[in-house]
mmCIF file of C-alpha atoms in Angstrom:
data_model
loop_
_atom_site.group_PDB
_atom_site.id
_atom_site.type_symbol
_atom_site.label_atom_id
_atom_site.label_comp_id
_atom_site.label_asym_id
_atom_site.label_seq_id
_atom_site.Cartn_x
_atom_site.Cartn_y
_atom_site.Cartn_z
ATOM 1 C CA UNK A 1 128.832 82.241 154.968
ATOM 2 C CA UNK A 2 132.473 82.449 155.909
ATOM 3 C CA UNK A 3 133.277 80.440 159.059
ATOM 4 C CA UNK A 4 129.682 79.195 159.365
ATOM 5 C CA UNK A 5 128.895 75.509 159.690
ATOM 6 C CA UNK A 6 125.883 73.273 159.486
ATOM 7 C CA UNK A 7 125.001 71.380 162.640
ATOM 8 C CA UNK A 8 122.854 68.269 162.246
ATOM 9 C CA UNK A 9 121.458 66.889 165.532
ATOM 10 C CA UNK A 10 120.913 63.116 165.526
ATOM 11 C CA UNK A 11 119.559 60.489 167.850
ATOM 12 C CA UNK A 12 122.408 59.141 169.967
ATOM 13 C CA UNK A 13 124.093 56.245 168.195
ATOM 14 C CA UNK A 14 123.311 57.450 164.668
ATOM 15 C CA UNK A 15 126.077 60.046 164.388
ATOM 16 C CA UNK A 16 128.288 57.828 162.207
ATOM 17 C CA UNK A 17 125.413 56.852 159.925
ATOM 18 C CA UNK A 18 124.440 60.497 159.452
ATOM 19 C CA UNK A 19 128.063 61.486 158.778
ATOM 20 C CA UNK A 20 128.271 58.832 156.059
ATOM 21 C CA UNK A 21 125.121 60.263 154.476
ATOM 22 C CA UNK A 22 126.593 63.760 154.350
ATOM 23 C CA UNK A 23 129.827 62.492 152.823
ATOM 24 C CA UNK A 24 127.860 60.697 150.110
ATOM 25 C CA UNK A 25 126.181 64.054 149.407
ATOM 26 C CA UNK A 26 129.690 65.457 148.818
ATOM 27 C CA UNK A 27 129.439 67.996 151.639
ATOM 28 C CA UNK A 28 132.727 69.299 153.004
ATOM 29 C CA UNK A 29 134.620 68.700 156.277
ATOM 30 C CA UNK A 30 132.060 66.315 157.746
ATOM 31 C CA UNK A 31 132.796 65.281 161.325
ATOM 32 C CA UNK A 32 130.760 63.473 163.916
ATOM 33 C CA UNK A 33 130.312 64.709 167.471
ATOM 34 C CA UNK A 34 128.279 63.494 170.420
ATOM 35 C CA UNK A 35 124.635 63.609 169.330
ATOM 36 C CA UNK A 36 125.257 65.527 166.114
ATOM 37 C CA UNK A 37 127.287 65.907 162.930
ATOM 38 C CA UNK A 38 128.792 69.139 161.584
ATOM 39 C CA UNK A 39 130.055 70.179 158.149
ATOM 40 C CA UNK A 40 130.866 73.305 156.176
ATOM 41 C CA UNK A 41 127.922 75.555 155.342
ATOM 42 C CA UNK A 42 126.912 76.772 151.895
ATOM 43 C CA UNK A 43 123.530 77.559 150.301
ATOM 44 C CA UNK A 44 123.757 74.314 148.334
ATOM 45 C CA UNK A 45 124.618 72.326 151.482
ATOM 46 C CA UNK A 46 121.563 73.718 153.322
ATOM 47 C CA UNK A 47 119.236 72.616 150.532
ATOM 48 C CA UNK A 48 120.893 69.272 149.792
ATOM 49 C CA UNK A 49 120.997 68.199 153.439
ATOM 50 C CA UNK A 50 117.348 69.071 154.058
ATOM 51 C CA UNK A 51 116.121 67.209 150.992
ATOM 52 C CA UNK A 52 118.265 64.090 151.335
ATOM 53 C CA UNK A 53 119.028 63.361 154.987
ATOM 54 C CA UNK A 54 117.457 60.178 156.346
ATOM 55 C CA UNK A 55 118.939 60.060 159.850
ATOM 56 C CA UNK A 56 119.453 63.728 160.781
ATOM 57 C CA UNK A 57 116.820 65.449 162.927
ATOM 58 C CA UNK A 58 117.184 68.957 161.483
ATOM 59 C CA UNK A 59 119.613 71.275 159.688
ATOM 60 C CA UNK A 60 120.920 74.227 161.704
ATOM 61 C CA UNK A 61 123.037 77.053 160.282
ATOM 62 C CA UNK A 62 125.412 77.950 163.098
ATOM 63 C CA UNK A 63 126.116 81.692 163.225
ATOM 64 C CA UNK A 64 128.289 81.793 166.323
ATOM 65 C CA UNK A 65 129.908 79.800 169.106
ATOM 66 C CA UNK A 66 131.421 81.366 172.220
ATOM 67 C CA UNK A 67 132.136 80.762 175.888
ATOM 68 C CA UNK A 68 129.782 82.645 178.151
ATOM 69 C CA UNK A 69 129.049 82.666 181.900
ATOM 70 C CA UNK A 70 127.025 85.872 182.423
ATOM 71 C CA UNK A 71 124.117 87.640 180.727
ATOM 72 C CA UNK A 72 126.080 90.772 179.751
ATOM 73 C CA UNK A 73 128.549 88.623 177.832
ATOM 74 C CA UNK A 74 125.707 86.665 176.243
ATOM 75 C CA UNK A 75 124.078 89.864 175.019
ATOM 76 C CA UNK A 76 127.331 91.306 173.652
ATOM 77 C CA UNK A 77 128.361 88.119 171.851
ATOM 78 C CA UNK A 78 124.961 87.595 170.259
ATOM 79 C CA UNK A 79 124.612 91.213 169.177
ATOM 80 C CA UNK A 80 127.993 91.047 167.401
ATOM 81 C CA UNK A 81 126.861 88.252 165.075
ATOM 82 C CA UNK A 82 125.980 89.101 161.420
ATOM 83 C CA UNK A 83 122.205 89.120 161.858
ATOM 84 C CA UNK A 84 121.458 91.580 159.070
ATOM 85 C CA UNK A 85 123.180 89.211 156.617
ATOM 86 C CA UNK A 86 120.597 86.514 157.284
ATOM 87 C CA UNK A 87 117.429 88.217 158.613
ATOM 88 C CA UNK A 88 115.740 90.864 156.426
ATOM 89 C CA UNK A 89 113.920 93.941 157.664
ATOM 90 C CA UNK A 90 110.519 92.227 157.972
ATOM 91 C CA UNK A 91 111.808 88.856 159.156
ATOM 92 C CA UNK A 92 110.412 87.306 162.338
ATOM 93 C CA UNK A 93 112.945 85.822 164.734
ATOM 94 C CA UNK A 94 111.448 83.553 167.408
ATOM 95 C CA UNK A 95 114.001 82.110 169.832
ATOM 96 C CA UNK A 96 114.154 78.768 171.608
ATOM 97 C CA UNK A 97 116.885 76.597 173.039
ATOM 98 C CA UNK A 98 118.365 74.441 175.770
ATOM 99 C CA UNK A 99 120.820 74.843 178.644
ATOM 100 C CA UNK A 100 122.822 71.899 179.972
ATOM 101 C CA UNK A 101 125.587 71.977 182.558
ATOM 102 C CA UNK A 102 126.096 75.752 182.295
ATOM 103 C CA UNK A 103 126.085 78.607 184.778
ATOM 104 C CA UNK A 104 123.373 80.249 182.697
ATOM 105 C CA UNK A 105 120.722 77.615 183.280
ATOM 106 C CA UNK A 106 117.459 79.488 182.677
ATOM 107 C CA UNK A 107 116.367 78.761 179.131
ATOM 108 C CA UNK A 108 113.634 81.393 179.338
ATOM 109 C CA UNK A 109 116.027 84.143 180.477
ATOM 110 C CA UNK A 110 118.701 83.177 177.944
ATOM 111 C CA UNK A 111 116.102 83.202 175.175
ATOM 112 C CA UNK A 112 114.903 86.670 176.193
ATOM 113 C CA UNK A 113 118.468 88.054 176.260
ATOM 114 C CA UNK A 114 119.254 86.546 172.842
ATOM 115 C CA UNK A 115 116.050 87.912 171.356
ATOM 116 C CA UNK A 116 116.778 91.387 172.736
ATOM 117 C CA UNK A 117 120.317 91.312 171.348
ATOM 118 C CA UNK A 118 119.135 90.242 167.887
ATOM 119 C CA UNK A 119 116.383 92.858 167.884
ATOM 120 C CA UNK A 120 118.827 95.609 168.866
ATOM 121 C CA UNK A 121 121.359 94.540 166.229
ATOM 122 C CA UNK A 122 118.733 94.501 163.483
ATOM 123 C CA UNK A 123 117.151 97.741 164.695
ATOM 124 C CA UNK A 124 120.483 99.511 164.473
ATOM 125 C CA UNK A 125 121.101 98.137 160.969
ATOM 126 C CA UNK A 126 117.631 98.979 159.607
ATOM 127 C CA UNK A 127 117.122 102.225 161.567
ATOM 128 C CA UNK A 128 114.114 100.988 163.523
ATOM 129 C CA UNK A 129 113.261 101.126 167.200
ATOM 130 C CA UNK A 130 111.108 98.010 166.914
ATOM 131 C CA UNK A 131 111.320 95.319 164.269
ATOM 132 C CA UNK A 132 107.999 94.636 162.475
ATOM 133 C CA UNK A 133 108.434 90.816 162.227
ATOM 134 C CA UNK A 134 105.683 90.592 159.614
ATOM 135 C CA UNK A 135 107.603 88.388 157.181
ATOM 136 C CA UNK A 136 108.954 84.856 157.037
ATOM 137 C CA UNK A 137 110.271 83.210 160.196
ATOM 138 C CA UNK A 138 114.019 82.956 160.774
ATOM 139 C CA UNK A 139 113.829 80.765 163.856
ATOM 140 C CA UNK A 140 116.820 81.063 166.182
ATOM 141 C CA UNK A 141 118.012 78.107 168.229
ATOM 142 C CA UNK A 142 120.574 78.270 171.006
ATOM 143 C CA UNK A 143 122.398 75.543 172.878
ATOM 144 C CA UNK A 144 124.271 76.128 176.120
ATOM 145 C CA UNK A 145 126.537 73.216 176.959
ATOM 146 C CA UNK A 146 129.223 73.468 179.669
ATOM 147 C CA UNK A 147 129.259 77.294 179.448
ATOM 148 C CA UNK A 148 129.679 77.308 175.671
ATOM 149 C CA UNK A 149 126.825 78.834 173.702
ATOM 150 C CA UNK A 150 125.993 78.068 170.082
ATOM 151 C CA UNK A 151 123.496 80.219 168.195
ATOM 152 C CA UNK A 152 121.965 78.981 164.947
ATOM 153 C CA UNK A 153 119.162 79.472 162.446
ATOM 154 C CA UNK A 154 116.821 76.513 161.989
ATOM 155 C CA UNK A 155 116.746 75.738 158.268
ATOM 156 C CA UNK A 156 114.328 72.807 158.555
ATOM 157 C CA UNK A 157 111.268 73.920 160.477
ATOM 158 C CA UNK A 158 109.437 70.758 161.539
ATOM 159 C CA UNK A 159 111.918 67.993 162.355
ATOM 160 C CA UNK A 160 113.255 66.007 159.413
ATOM 161 C CA UNK A 161 111.704 62.808 160.763
ATOM 162 C CA UNK A 162 108.342 64.293 159.744
ATOM 163 C CA UNK A 163 108.483 63.038 156.175
ATOM 164 C CA UNK A 164 104.803 63.752 155.576
ATOM 165 C CA UNK A 165 103.584 60.213 154.952
ATOM 166 C CA UNK A 166 102.618 59.322 158.505
ATOM 167 C CA UNK A 167 99.738 61.582 159.499
ATOM 168 C CA UNK A 168 98.479 58.862 161.816
ATOM 169 C CA UNK A 169 100.533 56.437 163.871
ATOM 170 C CA UNK A 170 100.118 53.249 165.798
ATOM 171 C CA UNK A 171 100.949 52.878 169.467
ATOM 172 C CA UNK A 172 104.521 54.004 170.324
ATOM 173 C CA UNK A 173 105.549 54.681 166.702
ATOM 174 C CA UNK A 174 109.194 54.437 165.697
ATOM 175 C CA UNK A 175 110.627 57.748 164.521
ATOM 176 C CA UNK A 176 111.332 57.715 160.778
ATOM 177 C CA UNK A 177 114.955 58.798 161.258
ATOM 178 C CA UNK A 178 115.607 55.862 163.588
ATOM 179 C CA UNK A 179 113.840 53.425 161.256
ATOM 180 C CA UNK A 180 116.051 54.604 158.386
ATOM 181 C CA UNK A 181 119.095 54.254 160.630
ATOM 182 C CA UNK A 182 118.213 50.651 161.442
ATOM 183 C CA UNK A 183 117.857 49.825 157.746
ATOM 184 C CA UNK A 184 121.157 51.517 156.890
ATOM 185 C CA UNK A 185 122.926 49.733 159.765
ATOM 186 C CA UNK A 186 121.662 46.428 158.352
ATOM 187 C CA UNK A 187 123.459 47.359 155.097
ATOM 188 C CA UNK A 188 120.252 46.895 153.112
ATOM 189 C CA UNK A 189 120.350 48.762 149.814
ATOM 190 C CA UNK A 190 117.621 46.972 147.880
ATOM 191 C CA UNK A 191 119.177 43.581 147.196
ATOM 192 C CA UNK A 192 117.485 40.487 148.603
ATOM 193 C CA UNK A 193 114.403 40.202 150.823
ATOM 194 C CA UNK A 194 113.742 42.462 153.803
ATOM 195 C CA UNK A 195 111.142 41.560 156.427
ATOM 196 C CA UNK A 196 109.631 43.349 159.429
ATOM 197 C CA UNK A 197 107.382 40.939 161.365
ATOM 198 C CA UNK A 198 106.400 43.652 163.911
ATOM 199 C CA UNK A 199 105.688 46.400 161.376
ATOM 200 C CA UNK A 200 103.239 48.546 163.375
ATOM 201 C CA UNK A 201 102.495 51.587 161.190
ATOM 202 C CA UNK A 202 104.949 50.383 158.537
ATOM 203 C CA UNK A 203 107.803 52.818 159.157
ATOM 204 C CA UNK A 204 110.715 50.368 158.731
ATOM 205 C CA UNK A 205 109.467 48.806 155.458
ATOM 206 C CA UNK A 206 108.587 52.237 154.057
ATOM 207 C CA UNK A 207 112.013 53.663 154.925
ATOM 208 C CA UNK A 208 113.600 50.522 153.432
ATOM 209 C CA UNK A 209 111.686 51.130 150.203
ATOM 210 C CA UNK A 210 112.814 54.766 150.096
ATOM 211 C CA UNK A 211 116.413 53.611 150.615
ATOM 212 C CA UNK A 212 116.141 50.877 147.984
ATOM 213 C CA UNK A 213 114.758 53.359 145.463
ATOM 214 C CA UNK A 214 117.268 55.995 146.628
ATOM 215 C CA UNK A 215 114.396 58.457 146.885
ATOM 216 C CA UNK A 216 115.169 61.632 148.833
ATOM 217 C CA UNK A 217 112.895 61.645 151.903
ATOM 218 C CA UNK A 218 112.350 65.424 151.805
ATOM 219 C CA UNK A 219 110.941 65.766 148.296
ATOM 220 C CA UNK A 220 107.315 65.840 149.452
ATOM 221 C CA UNK A 221 107.589 68.359 152.284
ATOM 222 C CA UNK A 222 108.524 71.983 152.821
ATOM 223 C CA UNK A 223 111.324 73.578 154.851
ATOM 224 C CA UNK A 224 111.753 76.825 156.768
ATOM 225 C CA UNK A 225 114.711 77.875 154.599
ATOM 226 C CA UNK A 226 112.561 77.882 151.463
ATOM 227 C CA UNK A 227 111.231 81.251 152.665
ATOM 228 C CA UNK A 228 114.631 82.771 153.455
ATOM 229 C CA UNK A 229 115.063 85.840 151.260
ATOM 230 C CA UNK A 230 118.814 85.404 150.708
ATOM 231 C CA UNK A 231 118.693 81.709 149.768
ATOM 232 C CA UNK A 232 118.266 81.264 146.006
ATOM 233 C CA UNK A 233 114.900 79.571 145.431
ATOM 234 C CA UNK A 234 116.275 78.042 142.251
ATOM 235 C CA UNK A 235 118.530 75.837 144.370
ATOM 236 C CA UNK A 236 115.519 73.920 145.653
ATOM 237 C CA UNK A 237 114.485 73.071 142.092
ATOM 238 C CA UNK A 238 118.046 72.195 141.074
ATOM 239 C CA UNK A 239 118.660 69.964 144.081
ATOM 240 C CA UNK A 240 115.218 68.364 143.765
ATOM 241 C CA UNK A 241 115.953 67.497 140.133
ATOM 242 C CA UNK A 242 119.372 66.167 141.129
ATOM 243 C CA UNK A 243 117.814 63.939 143.791
ATOM 244 C CA UNK A 244 115.228 62.544 141.375
ATOM 245 C CA UNK A 245 117.918 61.835 138.777
ATOM 246 C CA UNK A 246 119.659 59.632 141.371
ATOM 247 C CA UNK A 247 116.599 57.437 141.953
ATOM 248 C CA UNK A 248 116.645 53.779 140.930
ATOM 249 C CA UNK A 249 113.962 51.751 139.196
ATOM 250 C CA UNK A 250 113.513 48.171 140.312
ATOM 251 C CA UNK A 251 111.430 45.499 141.977
ATOM 252 C CA UNK A 252 112.130 45.004 145.672
ATOM 253 C CA UNK A 253 111.127 42.233 148.028
ATOM 254 C CA UNK A 254 110.069 44.213 151.121
ATOM 255 C CA UNK A 255 107.359 42.830 153.386
ATOM 256 C CA UNK A 256 105.923 44.074 156.665
ATOM 257 C CA UNK A 257 103.543 42.079 158.805
ATOM 258 C CA UNK A 258 101.632 42.450 162.056
ATOM 259 C CA UNK A 259 98.952 40.641 164.059
ATOM 260 C CA UNK A 260 96.799 43.798 164.184
ATOM 261 C CA UNK A 261 94.579 44.275 161.099
ATOM 262 C CA UNK A 262 94.305 48.009 161.807
ATOM 263 C CA UNK A 263 98.108 48.331 161.827
ATOM 264 C CA UNK A 264 98.390 46.495 158.505
ATOM 265 C CA UNK A 265 95.786 48.754 156.907
ATOM 266 C CA UNK A 266 97.475 51.863 158.326
ATOM 267 C CA UNK A 267 100.819 50.664 156.954
ATOM 268 C CA UNK A 268 99.303 50.334 153.497
ATOM 269 C CA UNK A 269 97.859 53.846 153.698
ATOM 270 C CA UNK A 270 101.199 55.269 154.811
ATOM 271 C CA UNK A 271 102.976 53.489 151.947
ATOM 272 C CA UNK A 272 100.578 55.147 149.497
ATOM 273 C CA UNK A 273 101.312 58.577 151.019
ATOM 274 C CA UNK A 274 105.053 57.869 150.795
ATOM 275 C CA UNK A 275 104.726 56.871 147.132
ATOM 276 C CA UNK A 276 106.175 53.390 147.669
ATOM 277 C CA UNK A 277 103.017 51.265 147.699
ATOM 278 C CA UNK A 278 104.262 49.570 144.525
ATOM 279 C CA UNK A 279 107.533 48.608 146.241
ATOM 280 C CA UNK A 280 106.425 47.265 149.626
ATOM 281 C CA UNK A 281 103.809 44.755 150.779
ATOM 282 C CA UNK A 282 101.985 44.352 154.083
ATOM 283 C CA UNK A 283 100.116 41.351 155.414
ATOM 284 C CA UNK A 284 98.468 39.979 158.537
ATOM 285 C CA UNK A 285 100.825 37.458 160.160
ATOM 286 C CA UNK A 286 102.032 36.246 163.553
ATOM 287 C CA UNK A 287 105.740 36.885 164.232
ATOM 288 C CA UNK A 288 105.902 33.826 166.490
ATOM 289 C CA UNK A 289 105.310 31.729 163.359
ATOM 290 C CA UNK A 290 107.865 33.573 161.287
ATOM 291 C CA UNK A 291 109.099 31.345 158.452
ATOM 292 C CA UNK A 292 110.918 33.262 155.700
ATOM 293 C CA UNK A 293 111.194 31.801 152.233
ATOM 294 C CA UNK A 294 114.546 31.735 150.478
ATOM 295 C CA UNK A 295 118.005 30.967 151.767
ATOM 296 C CA UNK A 296 119.012 34.520 152.714
ATOM 297 C CA UNK A 297 117.595 37.909 153.602
ATOM 298 C CA UNK A 298 117.337 40.489 156.354
ATOM 299 C CA UNK A 299 114.886 41.055 159.170
ATOM 300 C CA UNK A 300 114.867 44.590 160.549
ATOM 301 C CA UNK A 301 112.332 45.070 163.302
ATOM 302 C CA UNK A 302 111.256 46.930 166.422
ATOM 303 C CA UNK A 303 109.066 44.657 168.592
ATOM 304 C CA UNK A 304 107.289 45.791 171.781
ATOM 305 C CA UNK A 305 109.658 46.494 174.675
ATOM 306 C CA UNK A 306 107.472 45.779 177.701
ATOM 307 C CA UNK A 307 108.389 49.021 179.452
ATOM 308 C CA UNK A 308 105.413 48.749 181.765
ATOM 309 C CA UNK A 309 105.795 46.088 184.437
ATOM 310 C CA UNK A 310 102.352 44.702 183.613
ATOM 311 C CA UNK A 311 103.481 44.022 180.019
ATOM 312 C CA UNK A 312 106.879 42.559 180.848
ATOM 313 C CA UNK A 313 105.863 38.909 181.199
ATOM 314 C CA UNK A 314 103.809 39.015 177.984
ATOM 315 C CA UNK A 315 106.672 40.599 176.034
ATOM 316 C CA UNK A 316 109.191 38.063 177.331
ATOM 317 C CA UNK A 317 106.894 35.281 176.121
ATOM 318 C CA UNK A 318 106.693 36.986 172.729
ATOM 319 C CA UNK A 319 110.497 37.221 172.515
ATOM 320 C CA UNK A 320 110.880 33.550 173.442
ATOM 321 C CA UNK A 321 108.359 32.425 170.830
ATOM 322 C CA UNK A 322 109.912 34.628 168.133
ATOM 323 C CA UNK A 323 113.344 33.278 169.089
ATOM 324 C CA UNK A 324 112.171 29.699 168.579
ATOM 325 C CA UNK A 325 110.750 30.626 165.150
ATOM 326 C CA UNK A 326 113.925 32.504 164.225
ATOM 327 C CA UNK A 327 116.164 29.553 164.950
ATOM 328 C CA UNK A 328 114.263 27.596 162.290
ATOM 329 C CA UNK A 329 115.020 30.200 159.607
ATOM 330 C CA UNK A 330 117.447 29.328 156.788
ATOM 331 C CA UNK A 331 121.078 29.965 157.806
ATOM 332 C CA UNK A 332 121.644 32.897 155.447
ATOM 333 C CA UNK A 333 119.102 35.162 157.150
ATOM 334 C CA UNK A 334 120.245 38.066 159.345
ATOM 335 C CA UNK A 335 118.294 39.746 162.138
ATOM 336 C CA UNK A 336 118.553 43.360 163.333
ATOM 337 C CA UNK A 337 116.228 43.841 166.285
ATOM 338 C CA UNK A 338 115.865 46.962 168.449
ATOM 339 C CA UNK A 339 114.795 46.585 172.078
ATOM 340 C CA UNK A 340 115.246 48.301 175.416
ATOM 341 C CA UNK A 341 114.579 45.060 177.323
ATOM 342 C CA UNK A 342 117.641 44.337 179.455
ATOM 343 C CA UNK A 343 117.020 40.572 179.344
ATOM 344 C CA UNK A 344 116.282 40.307 175.639
ATOM 345 C CA UNK A 345 119.027 37.821 174.748
ATOM 346 C CA UNK A 346 118.066 35.506 177.613
ATOM 347 C CA UNK A 347 114.381 35.500 176.690
ATOM 348 C CA UNK A 348 115.104 35.279 172.950
ATOM 349 C CA UNK A 349 117.283 32.243 173.608
ATOM 350 C CA UNK A 350 120.448 33.301 171.810
ATOM 351 C CA UNK A 351 123.274 35.768 172.393
ATOM 352 C CA UNK A 352 123.619 38.409 169.687
ATOM 353 C CA UNK A 353 126.667 38.371 167.407
ATOM 354 C CA UNK A 354 126.914 42.147 167.828
ATOM 355 C CA UNK A 355 125.142 44.865 169.795
ATOM 356 C CA UNK A 356 124.972 48.588 169.134
ATOM 357 C CA UNK A 357 123.661 51.136 171.608
ATOM 358 C CA UNK A 358 120.951 53.405 170.222
ATOM 359 C CA UNK A 359 118.283 55.685 171.646
ATOM 360 C CA UNK A 360 114.600 55.557 170.720
ATOM 361 C CA UNK A 361 113.830 59.098 171.806
ATOM 362 C CA UNK A 362 115.182 59.207 175.369
ATOM 363 C CA UNK A 363 114.889 55.455 175.806
ATOM 364 C CA UNK A 364 118.201 53.585 175.827
ATOM 365 C CA UNK A 365 118.075 50.552 173.544
ATOM 366 C CA UNK A 366 120.312 47.965 171.916
ATOM 367 C CA UNK A 367 120.306 46.905 168.297
ATOM 368 C CA UNK A 368 120.760 43.135 168.599
ATOM 369 C CA UNK A 369 122.440 41.797 165.466
ATOM 370 C CA UNK A 370 122.304 38.134 164.456
ATOM 371 C CA UNK A 371 124.441 37.825 161.376
ATOM 372 C CA UNK A 372 123.412 34.485 159.944
ATOM 373 C CA UNK A 373 124.878 31.042 160.312
ATOM 374 C CA UNK A 374 127.335 29.107 158.199
ATOM 375 C CA UNK A 375 125.744 26.214 156.368
#
């Protein structure tokens, strides 16, 4: 894997959080870029990142990066990459990717050229006119950005936000990777109470419980790279054991609430699937009457945004009522609230101590941070 790197795409705004995760995993040469994090590649790094990442979207093994402005050059550069080192004789190699701001703007045409180049390179190596593609998938991803092409193998398969515990979701569910990012940005690590008064399908409290327990989010799912012939299958067992050895035992005060009984029941079911139903509680409660017990704690939440004009007035009333309840909370409580509403602070009734720009999918949001009050 000489000169190869891992590329970890992230939601915009979570690059630094993801980089910190990789450094804690002891991966090498971690550096954040716009919308992603990169680090040195190794078999161990591929496995460890897939099993443990909370805020990364997937793990890509980058095979090549080159400037390219015409299809002949694209074909030649791709064909020169070491495909036979990573794709066996029977391996399937589907191709997909994106083009942004490049002269080669047709994703379909670029994908076809890349697939032809890979097929020709492998055919020459294995002495075949046509590759059988009857074995495991070695999915190829390409990214064209400003005439620079990157070609990678997808080591994850389904995106890492698909932990496996949320088969069903409420309306406009929060992606698990973003929920984990919000919890990590709040600096919650299991000490003190954590509340989510707009819990929906329970994603934030469940991710908080996984973080508190230090449980690797990928232990209960599978990954594309588990079927790669050249990647030692024993590494998955070794890294899984390592992750479980790092788990903590403890009692945590994590509570999610919602006004919708169906959402509360769904949250409980999801907590069972995630294996944290003994660590997190859910109850029926109105956020506009929020009254936390104890002198300090954290609220991490993702209330409705009111994106549709017809919902805007109702959501602003909800923010105002929650703001009035919040200002009655004990002074040691902190609030981390994600919203795309441009007038949130005005309707909430208080300017945030800090704001951080994040993206919920393609939707630009702010994480409004209220850091408690001095007694």
